[in-house]
XYZ file of C-alpha atoms in Angstrom:
163
model
C 49.864 18.812 -53.995
C 48.499 19.797 -50.592
C 45.274 20.906 -52.225
C 44.835 17.513 -53.959
C 45.357 15.627 -50.674
C 42.950 17.938 -48.848
C 40.289 17.546 -51.530
C 40.726 13.762 -51.591
C 40.362 13.458 -47.800
C 37.375 15.819 -47.832
C 35.688 13.794 -50.591
C 36.230 10.509 -48.714
C 34.888 12.047 -45.480
C 31.809 13.418 -47.232
C 31.220 10.058 -48.883
C 31.176 8.331 -45.456
C 28.936 10.994 -43.910
C 26.297 10.910 -46.637
C 26.407 7.176 -47.303
C 25.318 6.319 -43.737
C 21.614 6.080 -43.075
C 19.628 5.780 -39.885
C 18.289 2.327 -39.127
C 14.715 1.452 -38.227
C 13.440 2.497 -34.812
C 13.003 -0.449 -32.472
C 9.850 -1.172 -30.490
C 9.118 0.951 -27.424
C 10.041 -0.548 -24.081
C 7.577 -1.230 -21.280
C 6.504 1.744 -19.172
C 8.083 1.659 -15.741
C 6.145 2.115 -12.527
C 5.911 5.609 -11.086
C 8.224 6.272 -8.184
C 7.094 7.654 -4.851
C 7.037 11.405 -4.326
C 10.452 12.542 -3.131
C 11.293 13.640 0.365
C 15.019 14.147 0.025
C 16.595 15.023 3.352
C 13.272 15.036 5.263
C 13.903 12.780 8.239
C 11.667 11.319 10.952
C 12.713 10.052 14.377
C 10.387 8.490 16.948
C 11.346 8.114 20.598
C 9.577 7.120 23.791
C 9.903 8.606 27.242
C 9.121 6.270 30.117
C 7.676 7.473 33.376
C 11.096 6.998 34.988
C 12.831 8.988 32.213
C 11.201 12.292 33.149
C 13.450 14.470 35.347
C 11.691 16.673 37.906
C 12.762 20.304 38.204
C 11.008 21.572 41.321
C 12.515 25.054 40.999
C 10.953 25.657 37.565
C 8.041 23.327 38.417
C 8.436 21.199 35.301
C 9.359 17.775 34.043
C 11.867 17.323 31.225
C 13.432 14.588 29.150
C 16.218 14.723 26.569
C 16.625 12.812 23.326
C 19.722 13.028 21.147
C 19.078 12.881 17.421
C 21.369 10.553 15.443
C 24.551 12.130 14.103
C 23.180 11.859 10.531
C 20.170 14.061 11.395
C 19.858 17.179 9.258
C 18.942 20.001 11.633
C 19.795 22.882 9.297
C 16.128 23.740 8.622
C 12.909 23.168 10.534
C 12.782 20.777 13.471
C 9.220 19.844 14.373
C 8.131 17.769 17.358
C 4.817 15.954 17.805
C 3.418 14.066 20.806
C 1.365 10.933 20.283
C -2.156 11.081 21.694
C -3.842 7.764 20.906
C -3.687 7.465 17.114
C -3.168 11.217 16.633
C -0.030 13.340 16.719
C -0.187 16.813 18.287
C 2.398 19.450 17.425
C 4.380 20.894 20.307
C 3.877 23.292 21.946
C 0.581 21.761 23.017
C -1.678 22.093 26.065
C -3.495 18.967 27.215
C -5.706 19.050 30.330
C -3.791 21.981 31.799
C -0.356 20.516 31.108
C 1.748 22.461 28.611
C 4.149 20.385 26.522
C 6.939 22.197 24.699
C 10.313 21.349 23.223
C 13.601 22.948 22.343
C 16.583 21.700 20.412
C 20.224 22.559 20.095
C 21.541 22.082 16.542
C 25.144 21.814 17.708
C 24.481 18.898 20.085
C 21.321 17.641 18.305
C 19.579 17.341 21.659
C 15.796 17.645 21.802
C 14.447 18.588 25.223
C 10.759 17.953 25.887
C 9.203 19.815 28.826
C 5.891 19.263 30.616
C 4.656 21.951 33.009
C 1.521 23.485 34.479
C 0.012 25.680 31.764
C -0.590 28.380 34.402
C 2.869 27.911 35.964
C 1.150 27.760 39.338
C 2.212 24.341 40.576
C 4.162 21.199 39.811
C 2.128 18.815 37.655
C 2.259 15.057 38.216
C 4.772 13.002 36.246
C 3.438 12.872 32.650
C 4.060 9.112 32.410
C 5.045 7.164 29.325
C 4.779 9.125 26.088
C 5.919 8.802 22.488
C 7.263 11.718 20.464
C 8.088 12.130 16.792
C 10.656 14.593 15.455
C 10.646 15.634 11.794
C 13.599 17.540 10.342
C 13.020 19.436 7.096
C 15.633 21.340 5.064
C 15.118 25.096 4.736
C 14.527 24.884 0.960
C 11.599 22.495 1.478
C 10.114 24.755 4.164
C 10.343 27.781 1.855
C 8.845 25.781 -1.037
C 5.733 24.981 1.052
C 4.595 28.281 2.627
C 0.942 27.229 2.918
C 1.531 23.826 4.516
C 0.035 23.481 8.008
C 3.192 22.490 9.897
C 1.163 21.855 13.074
C -0.670 19.005 11.355
C 1.464 15.887 11.334
C -0.952 14.318 8.837
C -0.374 17.149 6.333
C 3.398 17.017 6.811
C 3.310 13.217 6.516
C 1.291 13.345 3.300
C 3.323 16.159 1.724
C 6.687 14.491 2.325
C 5.556 10.876 1.954
C 6.650 9.933 5.491
């Protein structure tokens, strides 16, 4: 009896499986537009330092200014800083007319410190005046995936990561 029920159910199942046929394929949909190249987790921050924002350190003969990155900033990889010079961006550290510009950052506080000093460390330079800086944060995986990229060229970094 069990065999008859099993065979009957199997026959009905096979009949349904083989009696179904695939329908006609519909027309192809329109091709979508290509998306922009990805830059997941690559972030850019621009900040300005006014003449009054520079703090003089006469002991170390330098000027400095701090900028705190937003709390959402990803500082687990590379942190690059560029200074605006007209329409160009120069990577820090950078020497311009005897003034050395450098920066440091603290990943725990997300503070960027920009420093301007005499390139020869011989005397206190005048206040650098108003300047604009750009910080780019790039995850470690993206840095490792681009070993030949010229990180000192903001234009190359901008193009590569679609900034």
